[in-house]
Every structure is written in C-alpha cells, then in structure tokens.
PDB file of C-alpha atoms in Angstrom:
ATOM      1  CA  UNK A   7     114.104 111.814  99.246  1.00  0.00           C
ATOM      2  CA  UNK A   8     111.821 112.302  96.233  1.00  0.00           C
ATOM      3  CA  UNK A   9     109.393 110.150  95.832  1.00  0.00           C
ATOM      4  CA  UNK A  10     107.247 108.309  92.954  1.00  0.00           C
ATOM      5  CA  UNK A  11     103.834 109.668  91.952  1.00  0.00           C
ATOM      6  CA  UNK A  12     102.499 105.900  91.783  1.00  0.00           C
ATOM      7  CA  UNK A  13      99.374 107.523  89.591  1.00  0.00           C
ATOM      8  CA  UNK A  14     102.172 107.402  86.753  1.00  0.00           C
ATOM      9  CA  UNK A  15     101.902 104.023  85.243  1.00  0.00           C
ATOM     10  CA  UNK A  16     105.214 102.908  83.979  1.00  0.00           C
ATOM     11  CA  UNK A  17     106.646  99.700  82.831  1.00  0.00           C
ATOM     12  CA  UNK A  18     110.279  98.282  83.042  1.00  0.00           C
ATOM     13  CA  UNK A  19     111.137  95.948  79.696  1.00  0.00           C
ATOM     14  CA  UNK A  20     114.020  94.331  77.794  1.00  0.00           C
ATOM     15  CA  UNK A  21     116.045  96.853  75.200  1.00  0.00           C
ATOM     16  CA  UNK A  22     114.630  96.121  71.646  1.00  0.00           C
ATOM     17  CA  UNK A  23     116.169  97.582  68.391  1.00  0.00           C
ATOM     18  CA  UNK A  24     113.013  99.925  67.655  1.00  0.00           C
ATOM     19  CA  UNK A  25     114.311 101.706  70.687  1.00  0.00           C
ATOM     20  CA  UNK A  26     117.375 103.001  70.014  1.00  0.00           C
ATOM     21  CA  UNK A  27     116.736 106.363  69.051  1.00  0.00           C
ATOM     22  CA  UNK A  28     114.508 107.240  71.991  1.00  0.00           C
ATOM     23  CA  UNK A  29     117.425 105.316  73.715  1.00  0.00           C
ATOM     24  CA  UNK A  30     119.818 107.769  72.021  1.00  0.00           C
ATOM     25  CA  UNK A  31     118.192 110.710  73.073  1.00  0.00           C
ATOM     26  CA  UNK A  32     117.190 109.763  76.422  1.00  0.00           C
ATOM     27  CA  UNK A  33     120.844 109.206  76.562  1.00  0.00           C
ATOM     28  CA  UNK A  34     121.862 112.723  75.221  1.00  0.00           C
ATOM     29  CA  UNK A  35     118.864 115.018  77.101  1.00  0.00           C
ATOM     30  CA  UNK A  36     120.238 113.313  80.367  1.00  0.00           C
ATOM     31  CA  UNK A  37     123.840 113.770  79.866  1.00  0.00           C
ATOM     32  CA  UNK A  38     123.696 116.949  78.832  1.00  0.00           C
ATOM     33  CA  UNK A  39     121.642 118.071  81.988  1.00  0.00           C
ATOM     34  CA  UNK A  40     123.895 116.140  84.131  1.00  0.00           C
ATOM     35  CA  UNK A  41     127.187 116.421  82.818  1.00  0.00           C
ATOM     36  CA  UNK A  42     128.305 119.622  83.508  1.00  0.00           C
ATOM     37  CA  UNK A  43     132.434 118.372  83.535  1.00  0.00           C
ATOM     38  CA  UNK A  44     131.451 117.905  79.581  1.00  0.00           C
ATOM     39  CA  UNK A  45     131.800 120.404  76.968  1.00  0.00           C
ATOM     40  CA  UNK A  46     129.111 119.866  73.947  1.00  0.00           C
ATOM     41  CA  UNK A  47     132.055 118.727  71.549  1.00  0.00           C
ATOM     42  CA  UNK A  48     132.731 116.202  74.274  1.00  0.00           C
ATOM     43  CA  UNK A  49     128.928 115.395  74.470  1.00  0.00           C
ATOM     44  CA  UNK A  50     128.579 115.287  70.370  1.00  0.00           C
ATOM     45  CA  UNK A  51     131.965 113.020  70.442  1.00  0.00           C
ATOM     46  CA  UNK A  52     130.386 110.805  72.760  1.00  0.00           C
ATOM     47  CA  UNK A  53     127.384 109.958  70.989  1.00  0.00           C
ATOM     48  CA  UNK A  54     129.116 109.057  68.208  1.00  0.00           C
ATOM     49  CA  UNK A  55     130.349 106.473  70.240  1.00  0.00           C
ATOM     50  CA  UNK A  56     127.378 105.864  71.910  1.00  0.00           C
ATOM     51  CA  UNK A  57     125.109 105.236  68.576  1.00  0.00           C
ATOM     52  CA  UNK A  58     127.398 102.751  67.845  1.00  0.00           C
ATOM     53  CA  UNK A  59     126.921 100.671  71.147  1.00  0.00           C
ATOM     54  CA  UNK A  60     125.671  96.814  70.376  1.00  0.00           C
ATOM     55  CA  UNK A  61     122.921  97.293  73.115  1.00  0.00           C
ATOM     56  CA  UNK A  62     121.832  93.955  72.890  1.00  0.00           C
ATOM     57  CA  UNK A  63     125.074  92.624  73.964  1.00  0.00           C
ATOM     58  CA  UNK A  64     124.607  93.099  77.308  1.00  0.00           C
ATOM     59  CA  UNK A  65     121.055  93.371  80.003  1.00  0.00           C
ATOM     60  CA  UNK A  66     119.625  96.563  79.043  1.00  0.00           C
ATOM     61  CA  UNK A  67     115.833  97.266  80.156  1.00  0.00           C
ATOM     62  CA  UNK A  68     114.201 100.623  79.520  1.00  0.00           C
ATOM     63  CA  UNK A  69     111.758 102.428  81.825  1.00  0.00           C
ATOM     64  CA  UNK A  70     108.581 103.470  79.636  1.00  0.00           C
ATOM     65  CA  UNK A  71     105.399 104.756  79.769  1.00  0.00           C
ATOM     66  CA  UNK A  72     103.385 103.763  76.631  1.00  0.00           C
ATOM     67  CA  UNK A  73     105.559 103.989  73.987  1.00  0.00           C
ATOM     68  CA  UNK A  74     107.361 106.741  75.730  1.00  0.00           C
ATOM     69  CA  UNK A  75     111.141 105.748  76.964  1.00  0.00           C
ATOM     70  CA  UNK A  76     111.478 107.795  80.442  1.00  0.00           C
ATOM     71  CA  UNK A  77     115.236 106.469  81.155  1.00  0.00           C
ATOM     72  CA  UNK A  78     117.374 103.258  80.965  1.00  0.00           C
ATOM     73  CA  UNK A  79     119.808 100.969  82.836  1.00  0.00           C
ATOM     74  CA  UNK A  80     122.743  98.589  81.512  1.00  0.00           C
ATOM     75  CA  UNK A  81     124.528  95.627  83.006  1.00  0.00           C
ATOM     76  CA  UNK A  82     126.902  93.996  82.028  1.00  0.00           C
ATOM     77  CA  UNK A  83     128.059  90.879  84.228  1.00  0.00           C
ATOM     78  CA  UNK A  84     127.002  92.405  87.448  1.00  0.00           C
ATOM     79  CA  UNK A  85     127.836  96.292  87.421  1.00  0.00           C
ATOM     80  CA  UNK A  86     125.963  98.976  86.270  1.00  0.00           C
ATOM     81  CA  UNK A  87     127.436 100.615  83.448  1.00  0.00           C
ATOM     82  CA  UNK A  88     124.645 103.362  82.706  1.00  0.00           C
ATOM     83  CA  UNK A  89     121.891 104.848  83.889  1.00  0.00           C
ATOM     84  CA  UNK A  90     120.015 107.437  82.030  1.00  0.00           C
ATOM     85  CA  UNK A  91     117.093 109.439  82.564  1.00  0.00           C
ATOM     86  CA  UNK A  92     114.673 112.355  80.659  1.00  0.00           C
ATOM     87  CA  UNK A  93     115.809 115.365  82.830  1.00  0.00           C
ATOM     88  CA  UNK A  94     112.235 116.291  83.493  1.00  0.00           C
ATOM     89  CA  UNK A  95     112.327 112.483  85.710  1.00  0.00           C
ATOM     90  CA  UNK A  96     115.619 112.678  87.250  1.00  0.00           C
ATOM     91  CA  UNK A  97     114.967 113.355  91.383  1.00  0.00           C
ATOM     92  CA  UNK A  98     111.481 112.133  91.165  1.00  0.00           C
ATOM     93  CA  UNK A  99     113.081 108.482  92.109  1.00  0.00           C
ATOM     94  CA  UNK A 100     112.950 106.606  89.329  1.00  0.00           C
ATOM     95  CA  UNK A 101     116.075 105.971  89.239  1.00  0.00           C
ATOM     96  CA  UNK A 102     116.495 104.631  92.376  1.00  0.00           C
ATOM     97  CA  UNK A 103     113.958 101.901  90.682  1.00  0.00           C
ATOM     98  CA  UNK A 104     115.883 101.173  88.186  1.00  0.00           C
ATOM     99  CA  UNK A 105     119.122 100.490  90.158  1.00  0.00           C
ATOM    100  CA  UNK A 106     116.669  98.296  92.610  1.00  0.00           C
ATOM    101  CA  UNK A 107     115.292  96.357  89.710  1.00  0.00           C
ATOM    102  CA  UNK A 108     119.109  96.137  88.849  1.00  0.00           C
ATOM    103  CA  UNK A 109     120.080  94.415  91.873  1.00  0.00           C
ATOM    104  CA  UNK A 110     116.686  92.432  92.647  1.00  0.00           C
ATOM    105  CA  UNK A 111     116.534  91.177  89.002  1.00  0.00           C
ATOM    106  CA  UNK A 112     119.961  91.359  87.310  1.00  0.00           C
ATOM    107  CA  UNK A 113     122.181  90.851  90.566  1.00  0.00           C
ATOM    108  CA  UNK A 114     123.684  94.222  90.229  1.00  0.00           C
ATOM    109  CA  UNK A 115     126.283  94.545  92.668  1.00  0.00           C
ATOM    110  CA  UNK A 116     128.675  97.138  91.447  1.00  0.00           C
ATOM    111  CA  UNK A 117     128.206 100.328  89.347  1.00  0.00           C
ATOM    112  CA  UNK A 118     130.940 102.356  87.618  1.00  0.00           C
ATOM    113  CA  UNK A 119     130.466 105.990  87.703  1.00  0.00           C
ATOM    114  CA  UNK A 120     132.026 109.365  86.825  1.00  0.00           C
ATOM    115  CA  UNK A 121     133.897 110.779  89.946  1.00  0.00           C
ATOM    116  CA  UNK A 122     133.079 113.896  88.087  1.00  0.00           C
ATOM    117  CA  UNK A 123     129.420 113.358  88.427  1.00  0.00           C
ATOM    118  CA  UNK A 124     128.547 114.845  91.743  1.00  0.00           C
ATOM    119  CA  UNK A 125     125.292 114.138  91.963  1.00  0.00           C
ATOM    120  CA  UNK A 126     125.400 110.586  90.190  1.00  0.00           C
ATOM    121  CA  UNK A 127     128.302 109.533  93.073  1.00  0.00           C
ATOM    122  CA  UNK A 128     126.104 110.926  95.766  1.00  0.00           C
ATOM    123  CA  UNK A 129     122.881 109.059  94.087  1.00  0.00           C
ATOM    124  CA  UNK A 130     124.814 105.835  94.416  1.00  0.00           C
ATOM    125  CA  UNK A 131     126.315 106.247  97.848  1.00  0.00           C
ATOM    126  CA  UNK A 132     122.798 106.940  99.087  1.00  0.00           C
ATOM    127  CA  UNK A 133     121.592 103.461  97.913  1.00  0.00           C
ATOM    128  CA  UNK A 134     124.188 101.977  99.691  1.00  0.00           C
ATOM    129  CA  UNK A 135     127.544 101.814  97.534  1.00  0.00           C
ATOM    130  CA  UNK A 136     130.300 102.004  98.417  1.00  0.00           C
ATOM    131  CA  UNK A 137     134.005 103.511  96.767  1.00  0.00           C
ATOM    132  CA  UNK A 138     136.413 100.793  96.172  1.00  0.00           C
ATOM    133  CA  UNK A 139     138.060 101.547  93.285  1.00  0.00           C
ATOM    134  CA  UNK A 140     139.532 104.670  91.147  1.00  0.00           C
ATOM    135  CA  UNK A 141     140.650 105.204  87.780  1.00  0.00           C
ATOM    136  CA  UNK A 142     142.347 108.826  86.727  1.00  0.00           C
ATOM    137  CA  UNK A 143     140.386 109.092  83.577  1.00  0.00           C
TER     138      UNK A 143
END
C-alpha cells in the first residue's frame, strides 16, 4: 500500500466559499484521470452540475497544503458522497486519510460509489467496505 511522505505538511479543514474553484478543479483534474467510463461531454455536463452544488449544505472538509487544495471529501448524514483528489496525489494514501478522518470525525459509515470506478470500488473494499446495495445507473 502506498504510503504518506509525512515530510509533506498538510492540513484537513471545513469547505469555505473562497474554495470553490480550487474545489472545482480538484474535482475535474481527478475525474477526468479516474473516470475512464466518462466521455469529456459527460465530464463537461457534469460540472455544470457540479458548480452548482450548495457545498455548504452538507460536511465537506478539504485536504490542503498552504493555500493549495490537494483533494476533498463530502458527507452527507453518514455516507460518503465524494472523494476527490489532484491526480498527481491519488495512490500516495491520502485518500485513505480522508475516508479515516471521515469515519473517526464525521461517523462515516457508508460511501456510495461508481460500480464503474474500478479502482475507486477496490479503494473502498480495501478499507473495509463492504457491497450492500446496487443501483443500474
């Protein structure tokens, strides 16, 4: 498993409005690096819908170094509803701190994923997931 280079200093904080566009492209870098099921319209339809998210209406806390957004995670009630990362951080495990911080701090207990995503369904099964539901679309 990949681990953290702990001589990176990073923070975890609360979503504030001033982030949204680093939000928005951490959002769009990740996806389209990960989401190879998409085709760019899909991708460019998406954020659409995406930039119009209300994310202070549910926990979102973004992973930064400085004033530099490396990824994010979102709850709402107690599932996981995304997870993004910069490609250039994605297998490097800090995403596997944001899901912990998830469940230590926001009582995290489900996620809602993709079947599409590969990688993403394997990611979670390796924490310790498990499938108990699926949805065609």
């Amino acid at each position: 498993m990949p681990r953290v280079n702990t001589d990176q200093q990073f923070d975890i904080t609360p979503y504030k409005a001033q982030f949204k566009e680093q939000l928005i492209s951490v959002w769009e870098k990740s996806v389209r690096a990960t989401h190879d099921f998409l085709v760019p319209s899909d991708i460019d339809y998406f954020k659409t819908v995406v930039d119009k998210i209300d994310f202070t209406a549910f926990q979102v806390f973004c992973l930064t170094r400085g004033d530099l957004m490396l990824g994010f995670i979102g709850v709402a009630g107690r599932k996981i509803e995304m997870l993004f990362l910069v490609p250039e951080y994605i297998g490097q495990g800090f995403g596997k701190i944001l899901v912990e911080f998830a469940i230590a701090k926001l009582n995290a207990d489900k996620v809602d994923v993709n079947e599409q995503n590969h990688s993403a369904v394997d990611f979670y099964l390796r924490l310790g997931f498990v499938v108990y539901d699926r949805m065609e679309k």
